[in-house]
Amino acid sequence: MSIRSADLRRRVLRVSPDTLVGYALKAIQAWPRPEEWLLLCPLAGGYAAIGVQELARRAAVDDRLLARRLDDLGLAASPSVDVEEELDAARGLLGATGYVVALRDGAPYGVLVRPSAQPIDAPALRLLAQAAEWRPTAGQKGPGDVLSPRRGTAAPPPELEPIHPRADRYVNADFADDRAPDSPLPRSTPLQPGQWYVFRLNVGEIEPSSIEETPAQLPAQLLSEDVEIVVALFSESFSIERERGALLVPAEGRAAVKAAASLPGGLDPDAPLARERLLFRVRAPDRDGLAELRVCMYCRGLLIQSRVVAAVVGAGQPLSDSGAMQRSALDFDLSPTIGAGHLRDIAPHKLSLMLNSNGDGTHAFRVFGQDGGAIFQSSATMLSSELSDLLRQSRNVMQQVAWGYIGDWDQKAAYRYDPPSAAQQNWRDDVIRLAVQGYRLYDNRIRALAGSSDGEDKLRELLRAPGMVQLASKASASDVVPIALFYDYDLDTQSREKLTICPQFEESLRSGRALVDEPCFQGSCPNREGHVTVVCPSGFWGFRHDIGMPWPAPGGPEMAKTIGYSGEPLIDVAYFQFPQLGGHLDQLGALGYQTQRQSEREPAIAMFKATNPQLVYFYCHGVLIKQTDQTALPALMIGSAAASSFFDTTSFRPYRIRWPEARPLVFVNGCYTTQLSPDQALNFVKTFVEYVEAAGVVGTEITVFEPLAQRFAESFLKAFRAGAPFGRAIRLARLQLLAECNPLGLVYQPFAYAGLKLVGPAS
């Protein structure tokens, strides 16, 4: 086993041989945990390590020592080794000096220390340091000028230079036998049926025992605050003793355990193993086969990484050509270079719902809710055919509301909310129709996730008041659920003829007040419970919560949290000249945006290449371009009926259209779209986020009509420009339409982090 950072003493100062002993003791007094520091003095034959504790004990016996220089102490070079050498062999070199200097690339990396039998306490060291005599040379800083490296404003003088810890932040995962939790199993070892093991996870330097297929580094950043990451395990095959633990990712240095999961075999909580890594006791299935763990990492309730840990149980084929019987594969990663700096500004989320295909004809739902100290965690599976049916039924009811029948728009049916007076005839029946389907969708999925009546009550109470909600998927159309349609108020769906609209909502609607601040939408609807024949629009998640679906970009950029601008934010517009276009594009400028617009492909490409916009707006047709009898290419059509042109998912790479610095939000407002299925439309989401490096995408579940497209876009862009976070701006646009008696804002899909903001120079 090589020498890891965790094996070494890292509180080490490099000092010059002529440093005064008293000076060193006085300086270290101001540093964290002064009794733990070591001094590393360069000598002709290497480095001499000496502990501050030892210096203090010697000074207590001979006070003249305080005024002597380190090179007068007759120090001998300590043994040195490379960190790639075996740990046990290095320990054998401790000998009489008690120290071995570990080198990486020839430079000091840390010191291996023999445990001290008589440590000196910090108060004694402080008294001794205060008694030090000072004889600084000309120009030398006094002890009072030496400040803490973490909080001070002045750097230590050159002869007191700390060894800077490496910034490696890899996730390491492995298994160990339950009876020997400190000894990881070789990855070529299968697990045995019915046996208890310890699944181990930490963040630090990459370790030889790690079973990560492609190690993902999480580099540290020097910041003013620490970040907590909750790690939650889900499994349909392993039994898990305790499903959660928490790591503290500090502003500097390596991560440590903040809240332990399991402590196998009576392990002392203060043992190094328990402090440096999370330990989960898991029991392998009773029969041979493949067993999996889903390992999710959350920051402030937002899922930031998820990996599948697979292990062969009993007899079985290896998982790789190298003979591995254990493997961990990262398959959801919002931020390839997650560090404390990226995580500290994440807005708290009330709920994260992950949906992913298991590859065996089933889908798994993983739900994690957090509101202050209260945490809710559960998991459930369903057949892919069952999920497909639910999604189809949800889109069917949206189609009924929009154009009056189930099925793709036939290019003839009229929009049921045009003219606006039609809303008064339709909205009540349509809200009820949507609520019935939304309740069935909720009842089928979320109630199953709750696990029990008590769990269901906890989850509903957690989501009673508005909050941020994340839908996380592994970049697959079949893993995207219209959660805006979820309806969680009590409802008797078999009493359609008796269902009425909430009187409190009706009163709020008549008042003309902003719905977002009304009682129903703040968690105080009087008809939320027990009134099973009353429908309130606040029961829809899309009207009550700020929902985001940040898209993972494998190998791509960090999840965007802000879109910066100076002056006024810029929108690049590529548009089709619809009959009702009117002043829609001019209105965008009135909302406080600069706009550039093109309706032809070549000028639009030139516009995209020449600018760094904050938003990119496709006001377009969504179409399928036939390739062969069996295949068609999804595309966005701009131009006019007489002269149209197209952008497909391959149109951006040849022209190197990318915005890695601007990170714009892309809004695809596809009016009168025909035959373009949601999974085909999602190909654009992948292209925009993964290649173009957009902050996110706004799209739709079904085709939309010009009056809806224009009203929603203008409401959303107004709120976003005014500083509302992305998820809130989407909700405000939905509620603005609802205030006009139109519930179809629910068809818009927000593929971005709910807390994404436009940030100007004064922000």
PDB file of C-alpha atoms in Angstrom, residues 467-648:
ATOM      1  CA  GLY A 467     -39.386  25.522  -2.531  1.00  0.00           C
ATOM      2  CA  MET A 468     -36.845  24.418  -5.115  1.00  0.00           C
ATOM      3  CA  VAL A 469     -37.307  20.985  -6.672  1.00  0.00           C
ATOM      4  CA  GLN A 470     -34.838  19.134  -8.899  1.00  0.00           C
ATOM      5  CA  LEU A 471     -35.618  16.436 -11.432  1.00  0.00           C
ATOM      6  CA  ALA A 472     -32.375  14.599 -12.166  1.00  0.00           C
ATOM      7  CA  SER A 473     -32.065  12.187 -15.069  1.00  0.00           C
ATOM      8  CA  LYS A 474     -29.193  10.487 -16.854  1.00  0.00           C
ATOM      9  CA  ALA A 475     -29.640  12.406 -20.111  1.00  0.00           C
ATOM     10  CA  SER A 476     -32.396  10.182 -21.487  1.00  0.00           C
ATOM     11  CA  ALA A 477     -35.806  11.223 -22.762  1.00  0.00           C
ATOM     12  CA  SER A 478     -37.415   8.233 -21.073  1.00  0.00           C
ATOM     13  CA  ASP A 479     -36.084   9.545 -17.755  1.00  0.00           C
ATOM     14  CA  VAL A 480     -37.822  12.942 -18.002  1.00  0.00           C
ATOM     15  CA  VAL A 481     -41.180  13.115 -16.238  1.00  0.00           C
ATOM     16  CA  PRO A 482     -43.498  16.152 -16.448  1.00  0.00           C
ATOM     17  CA  ILE A 483     -43.315  16.749 -12.700  1.00  0.00           C
ATOM     18  CA  ALA A 484     -44.864  20.200 -13.128  1.00  0.00           C
ATOM     19  CA  LEU A 485     -48.101  18.265 -13.652  1.00  0.00           C
ATOM     20  CA  PHE A 486     -47.841  16.381 -10.319  1.00  0.00           C
ATOM     21  CA  TYR A 487     -50.929  17.221  -8.233  1.00  0.00           C
ATOM     22  CA  ASP A 488     -50.671  16.330  -4.518  1.00  0.00           C
ATOM     23  CA  TYR A 489     -53.866  17.633  -2.895  1.00  0.00           C
ATOM     24  CA  ASP A 490     -56.545  15.121  -1.854  1.00  0.00           C
ATOM     25  CA  LEU A 491     -58.750  14.337  -4.841  1.00  0.00           C
ATOM     26  CA  ASP A 492     -61.469  11.807  -5.724  1.00  0.00           C
ATOM     27  CA  THR A 493     -60.760  11.227  -9.413  1.00  0.00           C
ATOM     28  CA  GLN A 494     -63.919   9.117  -9.850  1.00  0.00           C
ATOM     29  CA  SER A 495     -66.208  12.045  -9.035  1.00  0.00           C
ATOM     30  CA  ARG A 496     -65.492  14.158 -12.108  1.00  0.00           C
ATOM     31  CA  GLU A 497     -69.018  15.540 -12.275  1.00  0.00           C
ATOM     32  CA  LYS A 498     -68.742  16.798  -8.673  1.00  0.00           C
ATOM     33  CA  LEU A 499     -65.310  18.458  -8.936  1.00  0.00           C
ATOM     34  CA  THR A 500     -65.235  22.226  -8.474  1.00  0.00           C
ATOM     35  CA  ILE A 501     -62.576  24.938  -8.337  1.00  0.00           C
ATOM     36  CA  CYS A 502     -61.194  26.159  -4.999  1.00  0.00           C
ATOM     37  CA  PRO A 503     -63.168  29.225  -3.806  1.00  0.00           C
ATOM     38  CA  GLN A 504     -60.025  30.745  -2.237  1.00  0.00           C
ATOM     39  CA  PHE A 505     -58.265  30.556  -5.605  1.00  0.00           C
ATOM     40  CA  GLU A 506     -61.289  32.058  -7.363  1.00  0.00           C
ATOM     41  CA  GLU A 507     -61.211  34.971  -4.904  1.00  0.00           C
ATOM     42  CA  SER A 508     -57.476  35.479  -5.504  1.00  0.00           C
ATOM     43  CA  LEU A 509     -58.076  35.414  -9.252  1.00  0.00           C
ATOM     44  CA  ARG A 510     -60.755  38.099  -9.029  1.00  0.00           C
ATOM     45  CA  SER A 511     -58.591  40.306  -6.817  1.00  0.00           C
ATOM     46  CA  GLY A 512     -55.975  40.867  -9.517  1.00  0.00           C
ATOM     47  CA  ARG A 513     -53.199  40.345  -6.965  1.00  0.00           C
ATOM     48  CA  ALA A 514     -50.062  38.413  -7.919  1.00  0.00           C
ATOM     49  CA  LEU A 515     -50.913  34.742  -7.452  1.00  0.00           C
ATOM     50  CA  VAL A 516     -47.422  33.867  -6.220  1.00  0.00           C
ATOM     51  CA  ASP A 517     -48.123  35.686  -2.939  1.00  0.00           C
ATOM     52  CA  GLU A 518     -51.664  34.390  -2.427  1.00  0.00           C
ATOM     53  CA  PRO A 519     -52.443  31.941   0.434  1.00  0.00           C
ATOM     54  CA  CYS A 520     -52.992  28.886  -1.771  1.00  0.00           C
ATOM     55  CA  PHE A 521     -49.583  29.281  -3.424  1.00  0.00           C
ATOM     56  CA  GLN A 522     -47.825  29.862  -0.095  1.00  0.00           C
ATOM     57  CA  GLY A 523     -48.892  26.496   1.358  1.00  0.00           C
ATOM     58  CA  SER A 524     -52.108  27.670   3.058  1.00  0.00           C
ATOM     59  CA  CYS A 525     -54.847  26.424   0.736  1.00  0.00           C
ATOM     60  CA  PRO A 526     -57.910  25.664   2.925  1.00  0.00           C
ATOM     61  CA  ASN A 527     -58.890  22.823   0.542  1.00  0.00           C
ATOM     62  CA  ARG A 528     -55.562  21.003   0.556  1.00  0.00           C
ATOM     63  CA  GLU A 529     -56.747  18.151   2.776  1.00  0.00           C
ATOM     64  CA  GLY A 530     -60.118  16.500   3.236  1.00  0.00           C
ATOM     65  CA  HIS A 531     -61.900  18.376   0.421  1.00  0.00           C
ATOM     66  CA  VAL A 532     -61.699  15.602  -2.159  1.00  0.00           C
ATOM     67  CA  THR A 533     -64.024  17.235  -4.697  1.00  0.00           C
ATOM     68  CA  VAL A 534     -62.276  20.625  -4.741  1.00  0.00           C
ATOM     69  CA  VAL A 535     -59.457  21.317  -7.222  1.00  0.00           C
ATOM     70  CA  CYS A 536     -56.967  24.116  -6.525  1.00  0.00           C
ATOM     71  CA  PRO A 537     -54.283  25.012  -9.103  1.00  0.00           C
ATOM     72  CA  SER A 538     -51.794  25.385  -6.240  1.00  0.00           C
ATOM     73  CA  GLY A 539     -51.886  21.596  -5.957  1.00  0.00           C
ATOM     74  CA  PHE A 540     -49.764  21.365  -9.114  1.00  0.00           C
ATOM     75  CA  TRP A 541     -46.037  21.280  -8.394  1.00  0.00           C
ATOM     76  CA  GLY A 542     -45.429  23.528 -11.408  1.00  0.00           C
ATOM     77  CA  PHE A 543     -47.548  26.303  -9.909  1.00  0.00           C
ATOM     78  CA  ARG A 544     -46.256  25.906  -6.338  1.00  0.00           C
ATOM     79  CA  HIS A 545     -42.542  25.079  -6.655  1.00  0.00           C
ATOM     80  CA  ASP A 546     -39.488  26.401  -8.470  1.00  0.00           C
ATOM     81  CA  ILE A 547     -38.561  23.392 -10.604  1.00  0.00           C
ATOM     82  CA  GLY A 548     -35.265  22.847 -12.391  1.00  0.00           C
ATOM     83  CA  MET A 549     -33.913  19.966 -14.431  1.00  0.00           C
ATOM     84  CA  PRO A 550     -30.170  20.698 -14.670  1.00  0.00           C
ATOM     85  CA  TRP A 551     -28.798  18.563 -17.469  1.00  0.00           C
ATOM     86  CA  PRO A 552     -25.682  16.464 -16.800  1.00  0.00           C
ATOM     87  CA  ALA A 553     -22.960  17.029 -19.387  1.00  0.00           C
ATOM     88  CA  PRO A 554     -20.637  13.994 -19.406  1.00  0.00           C
ATOM     89  CA  GLY A 555     -17.156  15.382 -19.930  1.00  0.00           C
ATOM     90  CA  GLY A 556     -18.676  18.819 -20.377  1.00  0.00           C
ATOM     91  CA  PRO A 557     -18.739  22.052 -18.397  1.00  0.00           C
ATOM     92  CA  GLU A 558     -19.705  22.813 -14.817  1.00  0.00           C
ATOM     93  CA  MET A 559     -23.356  23.325 -14.017  1.00  0.00           C
ATOM     94  CA  ALA A 560     -23.939  27.025 -14.593  1.00  0.00           C
ATOM     95  CA  LYS A 561     -25.176  29.014 -11.592  1.00  0.00           C
ATOM     96  CA  THR A 562     -25.006  32.500 -13.102  1.00  0.00           C
ATOM     97  CA  ILE A 563     -25.007  34.201 -16.493  1.00  0.00           C
ATOM     98  CA  GLY A 564     -22.982  37.396 -16.301  1.00  0.00           C
ATOM     99  CA  TYR A 565     -23.437  40.531 -18.381  1.00  0.00           C
ATOM    100  CA  SER A 566     -22.430  44.182 -18.564  1.00  0.00           C
ATOM    101  CA  GLY A 567     -24.677  46.950 -19.799  1.00  0.00           C
ATOM    102  CA  GLU A 568     -27.804  45.115 -20.900  1.00  0.00           C
ATOM    103  CA  PRO A 569     -28.040  41.352 -21.432  1.00  0.00           C
ATOM    104  CA  LEU A 570     -27.951  40.303 -25.087  1.00  0.00           C
ATOM    105  CA  ILE A 571     -30.416  37.967 -26.817  1.00  0.00           C
ATOM    106  CA  ASP A 572     -29.483  36.407 -30.160  1.00  0.00           C
ATOM    107  CA  VAL A 573     -32.743  35.614 -31.962  1.00  0.00           C
ATOM    108  CA  ALA A 574     -33.172  33.164 -34.832  1.00  0.00           C
ATOM    109  CA  TYR A 575     -36.802  33.276 -35.931  1.00  0.00           C
ATOM    110  CA  PHE A 576     -39.484  32.163 -38.340  1.00  0.00           C
ATOM    111  CA  GLN A 577     -41.765  34.837 -39.753  1.00  0.00           C
ATOM    112  CA  PHE A 578     -45.017  33.535 -38.329  1.00  0.00           C
ATOM    113  CA  PRO A 579     -48.235  35.302 -39.377  1.00  0.00           C
ATOM    114  CA  GLN A 580     -48.803  36.547 -35.820  1.00  0.00           C
ATOM    115  CA  LEU A 581     -45.189  37.568 -35.164  1.00  0.00           C
ATOM    116  CA  GLY A 582     -46.238  41.183 -34.802  1.00  0.00           C
ATOM    117  CA  GLY A 583     -44.210  43.135 -32.234  1.00  0.00           C
ATOM    118  CA  HIS A 584     -43.093  40.103 -30.221  1.00  0.00           C
ATOM    119  CA  LEU A 585     -39.400  40.523 -30.961  1.00  0.00           C
ATOM    120  CA  ASP A 586     -39.546  44.281 -30.361  1.00  0.00           C
ATOM    121  CA  GLN A 587     -41.119  43.579 -26.982  1.00  0.00           C
ATOM    122  CA  LEU A 588     -37.956  41.767 -25.878  1.00  0.00           C
ATOM    123  CA  GLY A 589     -36.019  45.018 -26.144  1.00  0.00           C
ATOM    124  CA  ALA A 590     -38.659  46.778 -24.066  1.00  0.00           C
ATOM    125  CA  LEU A 591     -37.976  44.251 -21.287  1.00  0.00           C
ATOM    126  CA  GLY A 592     -34.401  45.499 -20.888  1.00  0.00           C
ATOM    127  CA  TYR A 593     -32.513  43.294 -23.333  1.00  0.00           C
ATOM    128  CA  GLN A 594     -30.347  44.088 -26.313  1.00  0.00           C
ATOM    129  CA  THR A 595     -31.497  42.024 -29.264  1.00  0.00           C
ATOM    130  CA  GLN A 596     -29.920  40.843 -32.488  1.00  0.00           C
ATOM    131  CA  ARG A 597     -32.161  38.916 -34.846  1.00  0.00           C
ATOM    132  CA  GLN A 598     -31.803  36.894 -38.008  1.00  0.00           C
ATOM    133  CA  SER A 599     -34.287  34.830 -39.975  1.00  0.00           C
ATOM    134  CA  GLU A 600     -31.805  33.318 -42.438  1.00  0.00           C
ATOM    135  CA  ARG A 601     -29.377  30.529 -41.615  1.00  0.00           C
ATOM    136  CA  GLU A 602     -26.078  32.010 -42.847  1.00  0.00           C
ATOM    137  CA  PRO A 603     -26.534  35.403 -41.128  1.00  0.00           C
ATOM    138  CA  ALA A 604     -27.710  33.579 -37.992  1.00  0.00           C
ATOM    139  CA  ILE A 605     -24.529  31.481 -37.959  1.00  0.00           C
ATOM    140  CA  ALA A 606     -22.447  34.641 -38.374  1.00  0.00           C
ATOM    141  CA  MET A 607     -24.375  36.277 -35.516  1.00  0.00           C
ATOM    142  CA  PHE A 608     -23.792  33.302 -33.235  1.00  0.00           C
ATOM    143  CA  LYS A 609     -20.064  33.234 -34.012  1.00  0.00           C
ATOM    144  CA  ALA A 610     -19.576  36.972 -33.532  1.00  0.00           C
ATOM    145  CA  THR A 611     -21.356  37.438 -30.206  1.00  0.00           C
ATOM    146  CA  ASN A 612     -21.376  36.176 -26.631  1.00  0.00           C
ATOM    147  CA  PRO A 613     -25.078  36.358 -25.802  1.00  0.00           C
ATOM    148  CA  GLN A 614     -26.717  35.814 -22.451  1.00  0.00           C
ATOM    149  CA  LEU A 615     -29.751  34.205 -24.126  1.00  0.00           C
ATOM    150  CA  VAL A 616     -30.296  32.483 -27.452  1.00  0.00           C
ATOM    151  CA  TYR A 617     -33.904  32.480 -28.623  1.00  0.00           C
ATOM    152  CA  PHE A 618     -35.174  30.143 -31.322  1.00  0.00           C
ATOM    153  CA  TYR A 619     -38.682  31.318 -32.215  1.00  0.00           C
ATOM    154  CA  CYS A 620     -39.233  28.614 -34.758  1.00  0.00           C
ATOM    155  CA  HIS A 621     -40.959  25.550 -36.142  1.00  0.00           C
ATOM    156  CA  GLY A 622     -39.875  22.156 -34.894  1.00  0.00           C
ATOM    157  CA  VAL A 623     -39.851  19.707 -37.800  1.00  0.00           C
ATOM    158  CA  LEU A 624     -38.566  16.329 -38.970  1.00  0.00           C
ATOM    159  CA  ILE A 625     -36.468  16.271 -42.126  1.00  0.00           C
ATOM    160  CA  LYS A 626     -36.839  12.950 -43.891  1.00  0.00           C
ATOM    161  CA  GLN A 627     -33.526  11.153 -44.443  1.00  0.00           C
ATOM    162  CA  THR A 628     -34.656   7.723 -45.605  1.00  0.00           C
ATOM    163  CA  ASP A 629     -37.917   5.810 -45.546  1.00  0.00           C
ATOM    164  CA  GLN A 630     -37.134   4.802 -41.965  1.00  0.00           C
ATOM    165  CA  THR A 631     -35.266   7.802 -40.555  1.00  0.00           C
ATOM    166  CA  ALA A 632     -35.847  11.499 -40.078  1.00  0.00           C
ATOM    167  CA  LEU A 633     -33.729  14.263 -38.583  1.00  0.00           C
ATOM    168  CA  PRO A 634     -35.224  16.637 -35.977  1.00  0.00           C
ATOM    169  CA  ALA A 635     -34.596  20.273 -36.866  1.00  0.00           C
ATOM    170  CA  LEU A 636     -35.510  23.849 -35.974  1.00  0.00           C
ATOM    171  CA  MET A 637     -36.885  25.768 -38.972  1.00  0.00           C
ATOM    172  CA  ILE A 638     -36.371  29.521 -39.320  1.00  0.00           C
ATOM    173  CA  GLY A 639     -37.017  31.901 -42.216  1.00  0.00           C
ATOM    174  CA  SER A 640     -40.411  32.078 -43.878  1.00  0.00           C
ATOM    175  CA  ALA A 641     -42.923  29.932 -45.709  1.00  0.00           C
ATOM    176  CA  ALA A 642     -41.343  31.031 -48.986  1.00  0.00           C
ATOM    177  CA  ALA A 643     -37.687  30.603 -47.930  1.00  0.00           C
ATOM    178  CA  SER A 644     -37.020  28.369 -44.951  1.00  0.00           C
ATOM    179  CA  SER A 645     -33.735  27.048 -43.530  1.00  0.00           C
ATOM    180  CA  PHE A 646     -32.856  24.669 -40.734  1.00  0.00           C
ATOM    181  CA  PHE A 647     -30.673  24.051 -37.705  1.00  0.00           C
ATOM    182  CA  ASP A 648     -30.245  20.453 -36.620  1.00  0.00           C
TER     183      ASP A 648
END
